[in-house]
Short mmCIF file of C-alpha atoms and ligand atoms in Angstrom, two decimals:
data_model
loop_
_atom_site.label_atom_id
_atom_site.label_comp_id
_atom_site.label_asym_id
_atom_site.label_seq_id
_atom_site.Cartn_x
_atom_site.Cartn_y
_atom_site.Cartn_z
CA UNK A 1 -12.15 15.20 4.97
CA UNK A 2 -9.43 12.75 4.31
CA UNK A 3 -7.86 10.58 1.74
CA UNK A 4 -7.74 6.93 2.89
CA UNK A 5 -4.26 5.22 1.01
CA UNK A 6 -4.59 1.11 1.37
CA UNK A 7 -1.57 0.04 1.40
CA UNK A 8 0.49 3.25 2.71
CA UNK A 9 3.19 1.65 4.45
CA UNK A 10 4.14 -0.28 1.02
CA UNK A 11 6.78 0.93 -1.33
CA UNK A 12 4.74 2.96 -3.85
CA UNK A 13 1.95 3.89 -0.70
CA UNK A 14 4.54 5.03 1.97
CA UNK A 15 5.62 7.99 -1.33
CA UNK A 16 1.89 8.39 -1.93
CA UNK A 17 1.52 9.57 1.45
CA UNK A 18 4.46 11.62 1.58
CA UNK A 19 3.20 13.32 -1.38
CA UNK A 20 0.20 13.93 -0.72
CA UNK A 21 0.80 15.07 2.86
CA UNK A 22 3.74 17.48 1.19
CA UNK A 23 0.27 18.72 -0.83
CA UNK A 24 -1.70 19.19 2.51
CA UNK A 25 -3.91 16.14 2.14
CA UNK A 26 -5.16 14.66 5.16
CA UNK A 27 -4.10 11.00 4.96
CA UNK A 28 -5.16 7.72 6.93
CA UNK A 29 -3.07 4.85 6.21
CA UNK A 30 -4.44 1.33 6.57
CA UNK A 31 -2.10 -1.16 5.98
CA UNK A 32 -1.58 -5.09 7.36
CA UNK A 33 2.91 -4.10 7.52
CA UNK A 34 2.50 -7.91 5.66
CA UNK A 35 5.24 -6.63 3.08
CA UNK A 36 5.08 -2.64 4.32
CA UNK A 37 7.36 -0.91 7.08
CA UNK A 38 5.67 0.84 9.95
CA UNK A 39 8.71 2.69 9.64
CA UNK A 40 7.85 3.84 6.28
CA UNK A 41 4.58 5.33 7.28
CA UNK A 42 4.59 9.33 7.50
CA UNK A 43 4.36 10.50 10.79
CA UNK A 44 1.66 12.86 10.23
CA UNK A 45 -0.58 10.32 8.46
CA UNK A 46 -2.93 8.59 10.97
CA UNK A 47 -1.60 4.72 11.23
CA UNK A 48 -3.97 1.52 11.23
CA UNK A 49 -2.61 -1.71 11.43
CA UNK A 50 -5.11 -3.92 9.29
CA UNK A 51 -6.23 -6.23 6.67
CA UNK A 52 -8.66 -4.87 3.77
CA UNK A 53 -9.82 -8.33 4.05
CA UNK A 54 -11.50 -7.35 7.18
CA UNK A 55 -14.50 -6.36 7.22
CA UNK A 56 -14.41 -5.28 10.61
CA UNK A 57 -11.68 -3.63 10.59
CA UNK A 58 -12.95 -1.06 7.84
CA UNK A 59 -16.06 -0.07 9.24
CA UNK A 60 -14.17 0.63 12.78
CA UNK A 61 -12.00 2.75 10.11
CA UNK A 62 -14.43 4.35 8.32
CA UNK A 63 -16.58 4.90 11.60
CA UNK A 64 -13.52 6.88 13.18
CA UNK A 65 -12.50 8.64 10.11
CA UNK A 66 -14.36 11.11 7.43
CA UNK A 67 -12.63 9.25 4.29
CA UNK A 68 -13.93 11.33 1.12
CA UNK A 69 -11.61 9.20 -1.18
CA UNK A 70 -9.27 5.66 -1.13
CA UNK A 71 -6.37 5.18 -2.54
CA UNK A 72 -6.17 1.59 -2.94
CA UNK A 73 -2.49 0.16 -3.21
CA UNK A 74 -3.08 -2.94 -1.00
CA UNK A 75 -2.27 -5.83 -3.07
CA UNK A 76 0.31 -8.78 -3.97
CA UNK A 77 2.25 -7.68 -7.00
CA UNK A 78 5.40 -10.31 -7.54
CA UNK A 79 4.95 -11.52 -11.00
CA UNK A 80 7.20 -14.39 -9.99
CA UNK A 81 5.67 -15.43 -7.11
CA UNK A 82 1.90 -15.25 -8.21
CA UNK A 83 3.10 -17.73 -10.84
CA UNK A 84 3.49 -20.14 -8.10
CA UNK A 85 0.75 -18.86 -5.45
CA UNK A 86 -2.10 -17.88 -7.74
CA UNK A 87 -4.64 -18.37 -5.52
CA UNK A 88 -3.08 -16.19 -2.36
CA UNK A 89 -2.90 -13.16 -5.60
CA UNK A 90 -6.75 -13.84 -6.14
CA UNK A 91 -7.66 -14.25 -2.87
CA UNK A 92 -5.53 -10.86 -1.63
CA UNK A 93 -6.20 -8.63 -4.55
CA UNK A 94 -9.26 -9.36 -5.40
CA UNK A 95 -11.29 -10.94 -2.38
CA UNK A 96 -9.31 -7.71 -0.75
CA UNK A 97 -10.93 -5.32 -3.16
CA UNK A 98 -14.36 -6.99 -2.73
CA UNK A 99 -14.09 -6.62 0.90
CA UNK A 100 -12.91 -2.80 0.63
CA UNK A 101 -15.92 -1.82 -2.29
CA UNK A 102 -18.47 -3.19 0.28
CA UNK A 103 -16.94 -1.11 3.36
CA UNK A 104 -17.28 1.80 1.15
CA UNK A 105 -20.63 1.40 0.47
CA UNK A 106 -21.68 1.26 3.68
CA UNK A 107 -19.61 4.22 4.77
CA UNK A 108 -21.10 5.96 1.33
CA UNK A 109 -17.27 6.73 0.18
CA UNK A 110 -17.81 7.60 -3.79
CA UNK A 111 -14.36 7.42 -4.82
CA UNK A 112 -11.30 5.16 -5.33
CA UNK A 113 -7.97 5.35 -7.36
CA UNK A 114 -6.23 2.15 -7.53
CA UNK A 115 -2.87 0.57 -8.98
CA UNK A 116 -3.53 -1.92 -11.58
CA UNK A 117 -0.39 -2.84 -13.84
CA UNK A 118 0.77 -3.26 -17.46
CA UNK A 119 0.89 -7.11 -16.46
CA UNK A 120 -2.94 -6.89 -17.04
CA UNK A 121 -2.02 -6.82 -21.45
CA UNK A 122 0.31 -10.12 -21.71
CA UNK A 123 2.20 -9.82 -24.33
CA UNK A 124 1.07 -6.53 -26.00
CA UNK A 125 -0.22 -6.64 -29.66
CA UNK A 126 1.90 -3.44 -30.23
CA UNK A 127 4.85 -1.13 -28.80
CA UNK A 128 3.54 1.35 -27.13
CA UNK A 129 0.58 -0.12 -25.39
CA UNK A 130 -2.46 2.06 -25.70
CA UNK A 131 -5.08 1.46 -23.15
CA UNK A 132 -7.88 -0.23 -25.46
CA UNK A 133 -5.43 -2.75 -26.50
CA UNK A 134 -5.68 -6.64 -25.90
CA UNK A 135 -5.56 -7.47 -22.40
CA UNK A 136 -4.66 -11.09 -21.98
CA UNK A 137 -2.32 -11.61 -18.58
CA UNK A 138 0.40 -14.57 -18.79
CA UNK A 139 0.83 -14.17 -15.11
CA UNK A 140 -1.79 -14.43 -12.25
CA UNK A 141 -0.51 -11.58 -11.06
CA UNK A 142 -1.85 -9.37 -14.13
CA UNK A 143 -5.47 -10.92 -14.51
CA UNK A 144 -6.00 -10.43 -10.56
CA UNK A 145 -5.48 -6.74 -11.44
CA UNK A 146 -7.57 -6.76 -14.47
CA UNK A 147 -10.83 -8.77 -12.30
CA UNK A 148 -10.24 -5.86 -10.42
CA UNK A 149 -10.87 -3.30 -13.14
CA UNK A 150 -13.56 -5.31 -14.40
CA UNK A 151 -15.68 -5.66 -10.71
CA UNK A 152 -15.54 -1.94 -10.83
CA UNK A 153 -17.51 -1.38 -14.21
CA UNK A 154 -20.04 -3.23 -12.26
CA UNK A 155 -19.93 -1.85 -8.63
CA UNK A 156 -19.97 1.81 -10.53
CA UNK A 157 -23.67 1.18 -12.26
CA UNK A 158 -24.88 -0.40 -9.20
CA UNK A 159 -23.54 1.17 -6.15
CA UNK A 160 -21.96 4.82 -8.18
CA UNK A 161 -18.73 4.58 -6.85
CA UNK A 162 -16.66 5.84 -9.66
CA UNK A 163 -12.64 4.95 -9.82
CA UNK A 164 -9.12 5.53 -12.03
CA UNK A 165 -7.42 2.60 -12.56
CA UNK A 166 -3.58 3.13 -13.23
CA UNK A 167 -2.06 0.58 -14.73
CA UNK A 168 1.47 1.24 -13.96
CA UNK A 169 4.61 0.06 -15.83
CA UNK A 170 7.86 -0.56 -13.47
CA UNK A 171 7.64 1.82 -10.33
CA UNK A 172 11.48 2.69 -9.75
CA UNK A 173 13.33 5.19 -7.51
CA UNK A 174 12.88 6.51 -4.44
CA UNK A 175 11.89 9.62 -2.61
CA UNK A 176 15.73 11.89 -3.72
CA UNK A 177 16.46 12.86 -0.12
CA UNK A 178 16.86 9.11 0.39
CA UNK A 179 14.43 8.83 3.59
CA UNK A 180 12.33 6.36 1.96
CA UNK A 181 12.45 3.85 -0.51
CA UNK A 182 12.32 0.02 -2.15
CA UNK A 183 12.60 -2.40 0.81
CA UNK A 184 10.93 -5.75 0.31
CA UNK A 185 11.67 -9.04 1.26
CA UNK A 186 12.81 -11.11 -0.66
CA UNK A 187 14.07 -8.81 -2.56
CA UNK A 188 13.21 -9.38 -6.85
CA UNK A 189 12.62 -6.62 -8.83
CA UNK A 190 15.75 -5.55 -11.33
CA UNK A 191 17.32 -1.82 -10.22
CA UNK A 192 16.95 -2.83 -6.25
CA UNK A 193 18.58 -6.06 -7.01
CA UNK A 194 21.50 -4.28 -9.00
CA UNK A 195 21.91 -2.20 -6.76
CA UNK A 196 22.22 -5.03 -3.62
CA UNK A 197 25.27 -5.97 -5.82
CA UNK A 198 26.49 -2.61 -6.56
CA UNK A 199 26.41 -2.44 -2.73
CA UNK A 200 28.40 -5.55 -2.32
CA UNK A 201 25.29 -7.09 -0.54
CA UNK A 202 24.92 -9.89 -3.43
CA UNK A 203 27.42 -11.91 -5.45
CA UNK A 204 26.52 -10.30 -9.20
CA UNK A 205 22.93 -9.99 -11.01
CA UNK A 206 21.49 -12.41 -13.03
CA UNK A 207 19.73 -11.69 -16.20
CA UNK A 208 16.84 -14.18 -16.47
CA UNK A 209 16.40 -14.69 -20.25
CA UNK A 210 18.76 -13.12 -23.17
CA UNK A 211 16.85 -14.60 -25.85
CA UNK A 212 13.57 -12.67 -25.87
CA UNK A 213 12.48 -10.70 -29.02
CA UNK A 214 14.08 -7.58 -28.18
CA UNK A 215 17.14 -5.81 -29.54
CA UNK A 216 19.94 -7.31 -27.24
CA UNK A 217 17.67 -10.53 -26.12
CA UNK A 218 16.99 -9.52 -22.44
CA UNK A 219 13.25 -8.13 -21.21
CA UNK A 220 12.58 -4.65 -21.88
CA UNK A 221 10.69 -2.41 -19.61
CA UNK A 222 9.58 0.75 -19.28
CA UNK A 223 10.71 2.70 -15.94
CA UNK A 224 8.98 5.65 -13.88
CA UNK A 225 9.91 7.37 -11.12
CA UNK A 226 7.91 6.70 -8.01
CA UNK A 227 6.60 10.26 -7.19
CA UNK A 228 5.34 10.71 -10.60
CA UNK A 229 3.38 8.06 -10.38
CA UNK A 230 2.17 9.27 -6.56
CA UNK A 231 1.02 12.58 -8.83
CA UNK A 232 -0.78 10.75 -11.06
CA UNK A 233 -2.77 9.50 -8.04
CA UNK A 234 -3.54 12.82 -7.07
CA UNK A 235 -4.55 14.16 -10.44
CA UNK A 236 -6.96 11.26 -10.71
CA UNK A 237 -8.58 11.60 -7.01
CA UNK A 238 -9.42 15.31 -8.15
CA UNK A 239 -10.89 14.48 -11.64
CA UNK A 240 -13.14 11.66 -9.92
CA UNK A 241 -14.25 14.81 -7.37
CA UNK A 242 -14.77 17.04 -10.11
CA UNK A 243 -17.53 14.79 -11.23
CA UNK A 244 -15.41 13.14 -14.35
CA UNK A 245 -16.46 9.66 -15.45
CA UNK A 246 -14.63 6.28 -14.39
CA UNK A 247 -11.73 5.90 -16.49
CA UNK A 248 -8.51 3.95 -16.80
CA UNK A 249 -4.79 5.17 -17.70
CA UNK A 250 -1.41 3.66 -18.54
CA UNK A 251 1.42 5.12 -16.30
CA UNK A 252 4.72 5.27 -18.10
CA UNK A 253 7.72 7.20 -19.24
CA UNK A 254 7.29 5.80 -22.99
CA UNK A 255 10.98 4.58 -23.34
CA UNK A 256 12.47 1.24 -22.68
CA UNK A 257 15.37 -0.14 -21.61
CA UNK A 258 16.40 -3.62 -21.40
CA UNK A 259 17.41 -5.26 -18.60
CA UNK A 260 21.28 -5.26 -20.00
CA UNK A 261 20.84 -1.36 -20.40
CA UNK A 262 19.57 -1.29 -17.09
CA UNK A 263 22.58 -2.42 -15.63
CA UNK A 264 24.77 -0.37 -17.79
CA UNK A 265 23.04 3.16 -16.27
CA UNK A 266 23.43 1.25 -12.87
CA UNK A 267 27.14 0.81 -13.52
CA UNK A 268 27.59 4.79 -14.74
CA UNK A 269 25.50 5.78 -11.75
CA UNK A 270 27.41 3.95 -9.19
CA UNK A 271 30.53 3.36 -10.44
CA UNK A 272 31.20 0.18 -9.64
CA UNK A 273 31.45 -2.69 -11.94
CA UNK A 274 28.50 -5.10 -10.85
CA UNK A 275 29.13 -8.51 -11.98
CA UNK A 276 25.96 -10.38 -13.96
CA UNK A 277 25.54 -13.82 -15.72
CA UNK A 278 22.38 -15.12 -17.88
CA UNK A 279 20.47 -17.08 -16.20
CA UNK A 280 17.45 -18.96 -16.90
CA UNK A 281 13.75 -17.14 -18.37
CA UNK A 282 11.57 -16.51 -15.44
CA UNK A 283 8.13 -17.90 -15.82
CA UNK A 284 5.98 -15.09 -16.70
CA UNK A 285 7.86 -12.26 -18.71
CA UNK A 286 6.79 -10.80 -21.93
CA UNK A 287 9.45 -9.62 -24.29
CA UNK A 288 8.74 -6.03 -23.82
CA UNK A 289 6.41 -3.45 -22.25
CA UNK A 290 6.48 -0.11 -22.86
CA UNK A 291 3.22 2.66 -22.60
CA UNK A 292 1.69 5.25 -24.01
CA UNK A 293 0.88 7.69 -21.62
CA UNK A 294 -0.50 10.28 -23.42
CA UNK A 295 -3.86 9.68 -22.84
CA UNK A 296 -2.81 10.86 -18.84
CA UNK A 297 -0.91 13.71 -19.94
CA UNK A 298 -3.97 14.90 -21.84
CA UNK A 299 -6.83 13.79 -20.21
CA UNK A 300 -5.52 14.50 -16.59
CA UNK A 301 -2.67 16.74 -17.37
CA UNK A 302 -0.22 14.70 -15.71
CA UNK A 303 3.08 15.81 -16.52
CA UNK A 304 6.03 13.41 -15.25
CA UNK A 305 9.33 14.97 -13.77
CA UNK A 306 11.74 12.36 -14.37
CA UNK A 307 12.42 11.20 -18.06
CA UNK A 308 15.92 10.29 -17.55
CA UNK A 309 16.73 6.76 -16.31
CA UNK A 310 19.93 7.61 -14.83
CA UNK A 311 18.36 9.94 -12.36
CA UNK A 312 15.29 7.52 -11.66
CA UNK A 313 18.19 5.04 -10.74
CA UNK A 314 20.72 7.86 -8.64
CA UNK A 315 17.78 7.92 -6.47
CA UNK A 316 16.97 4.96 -5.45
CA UNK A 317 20.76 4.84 -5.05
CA UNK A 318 20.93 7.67 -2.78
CA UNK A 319 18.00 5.79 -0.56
CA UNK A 320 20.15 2.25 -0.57
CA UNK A 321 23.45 4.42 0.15
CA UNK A 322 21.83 5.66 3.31
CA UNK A 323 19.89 2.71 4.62
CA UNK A 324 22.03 -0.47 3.43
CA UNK A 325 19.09 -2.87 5.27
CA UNK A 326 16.11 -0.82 4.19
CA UNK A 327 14.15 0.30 7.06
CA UNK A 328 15.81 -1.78 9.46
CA UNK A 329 18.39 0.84 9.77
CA UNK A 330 15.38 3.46 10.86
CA UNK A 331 13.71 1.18 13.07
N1 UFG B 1 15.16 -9.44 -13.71
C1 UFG B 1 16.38 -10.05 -13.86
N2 UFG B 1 17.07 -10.39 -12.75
C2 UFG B 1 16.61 -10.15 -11.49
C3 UFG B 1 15.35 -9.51 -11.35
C4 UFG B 1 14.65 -9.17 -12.48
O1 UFG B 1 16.83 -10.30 -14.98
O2 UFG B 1 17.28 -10.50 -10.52
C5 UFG B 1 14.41 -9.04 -14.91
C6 UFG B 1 13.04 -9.70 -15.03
O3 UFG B 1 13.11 -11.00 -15.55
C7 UFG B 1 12.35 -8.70 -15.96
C8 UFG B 1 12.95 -7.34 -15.54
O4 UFG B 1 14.17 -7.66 -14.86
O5 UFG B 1 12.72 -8.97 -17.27
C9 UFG B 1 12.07 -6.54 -14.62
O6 UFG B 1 11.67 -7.38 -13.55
P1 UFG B 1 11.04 -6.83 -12.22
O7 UFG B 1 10.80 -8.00 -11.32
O8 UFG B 1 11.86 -5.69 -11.71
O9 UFG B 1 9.66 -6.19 -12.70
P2 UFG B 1 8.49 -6.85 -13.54
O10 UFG B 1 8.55 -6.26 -14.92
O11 UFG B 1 8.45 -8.33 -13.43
O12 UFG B 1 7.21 -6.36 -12.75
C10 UFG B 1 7.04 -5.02 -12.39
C11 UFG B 1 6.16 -4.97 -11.16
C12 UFG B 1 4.82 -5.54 -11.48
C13 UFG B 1 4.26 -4.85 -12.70
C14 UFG B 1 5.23 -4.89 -13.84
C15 UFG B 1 4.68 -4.10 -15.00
O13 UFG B 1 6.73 -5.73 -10.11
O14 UFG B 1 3.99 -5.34 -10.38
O15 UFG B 1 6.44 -4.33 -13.44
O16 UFG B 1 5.63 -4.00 -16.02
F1 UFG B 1 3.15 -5.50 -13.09
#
């Protein structure tokens, strides 16, 4: 049987796949390439070029394949952007998960693990963020995630497919041999964007905001290495098998760093100096986000590799060192 990952050709899918094909999974990627790379795709992993919008185009998928499990990481997630294009977040995350829940229910597939986000609490009541606390999104971005949590409450009492949902904090790094990585377009998360300069692709950074409510005024975040999270994945899939009730579970390293200190590990890593200005708050930023992930360390026995930002950053510096365009120097 094999593990269906929406969204595989994505940044955080394409090192799902390789991680769970390193753990002898076998792996069907269906992905749209709307923001993913064909290129990123492993080769082993069985390719199809589609929209989970499509109804369609599931049931062909699920007719051809024997999927025991999804791994749903098809979805929008640019806070900035789904401040302007709300509806194209709603209509892609969660029309997109609709369209997906019903294709499974045909096909009688019981289990899905999928990436919701620490943009589903707002601005957090307290530091860490424990699970139960207030949820209240201040971008669209976050409360299409957190309609999709709540459609699955629902869709497990009538139709018993059961689900993780892993709300993530910021997904950083890359796979550490450098052969994939962070390649979107445009380009606007913070350590790929520091690094474009460190690179000498892009003038110097610019800080949006240095007046937030944090201990040097710029956004603070908390940063986790890509493959960890891509365990995490794995670790849930299992538990669902094993018979274990629906559940949900912050993803984290439980440290943050601003964005200033951010750009000071960027500057030991790389050694280069990396020119940045403040600019402008972005719409959509709370002051600070950083998890408690205990409740996954204990409850699925995850146990995260990288806790050191430096290294989280030297690899996704290794990845841009080799491929200066992303996968357009593979393709
Ligand atoms: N930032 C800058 N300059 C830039 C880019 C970003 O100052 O050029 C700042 C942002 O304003 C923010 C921080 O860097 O303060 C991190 O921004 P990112 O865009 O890298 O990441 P976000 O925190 O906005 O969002 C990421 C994911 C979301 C997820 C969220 C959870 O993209 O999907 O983490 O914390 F919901």
């Amino acid at each position: 049987m094999a593990v269906l990952v929406a969204g595989g050709a994505g940044y955080i899918g394409s090192h799902m796949v390789d991680r769970l094909i390193e753990k002898g999974y076998d792996v069907v990627v269906a992905d749209n390439l709307s923001t993913g790379h064909r290129a990123a795709v492993h080769p082993q992993a069985r390719f199809y070029e589609g929209d989970t919008r499509d109804a369609q185009f599931l049931d062909d998928l699920f007719a051809k394949e024997d999927i025991e499990a999804v791994i749903h990481m098809d979805a929008f997630s640019l806070v900035p952007e789904s401040m302007k294009k709300p509806l194209k977040y709603f209509d892609n995350n969660v029309i997109g998960m609709i369209v997906l829940l019903e294709a499974m229910q045909r096909a009688g597939v019981k289990y899905v693990v999928f990436s919701s986000t620490a943009a589903t609490y707002g601005n957090p009541e307290r530091i860490p963020i424990h699970e139960a606390d207030r949820k209240e999104p201040i971008n669209s971005y976050g409360e299409s995630k957190l309609m999709m949590e709540h459609i699955m409450k629902w869709v497990e009492q009538a139709d018993g497919i059961h689900s993780v949902a892993l709300r993530y904090f910021n997904a950083a790094g890359a796979k550490a041999d450098g052969s994939i990585g962070e390649d979107h377009h445009p380009e606007t998360h913070l350590i790929p964007i520091v690094l474009k300069v460190a690179a000498g692709q892009q003038d110097r950074l610019k800080i949006f905001g240095d007046d937030y409510d944090t201990t040097d005024g710029t956004n603070v975040r908390d940063y986790i290495h890509i493959l960890d999270l891509a365990d995490a994945h794995i670790l849930a899939m299992e538990y669902l098998k094993q018979g274990h009730p629906s559940d949900v579970f912050n993803l984290g390293s439980s440290t943050g760093f601003s964005n200033r200190e951010i750009l000071e590990a960027a500057r030991k890593v790389t050694g280069k100096e990396i020119p940045a200005e403040v600019a402008p708050r972005r719409g959509g930023d709370p002051d600070t986000l950083v998890a408690d992930s205990s409740k996954a360390r204990e409850v699925l026995g995850w146990n995260p590799q990288y806790d050191n930002i430096e290294d989280i950053i030297k690899t996704a510096w290794t990845w841009k060192q080799k491929h200066p365009n992303g996968y357009a120097d593979r393709s």
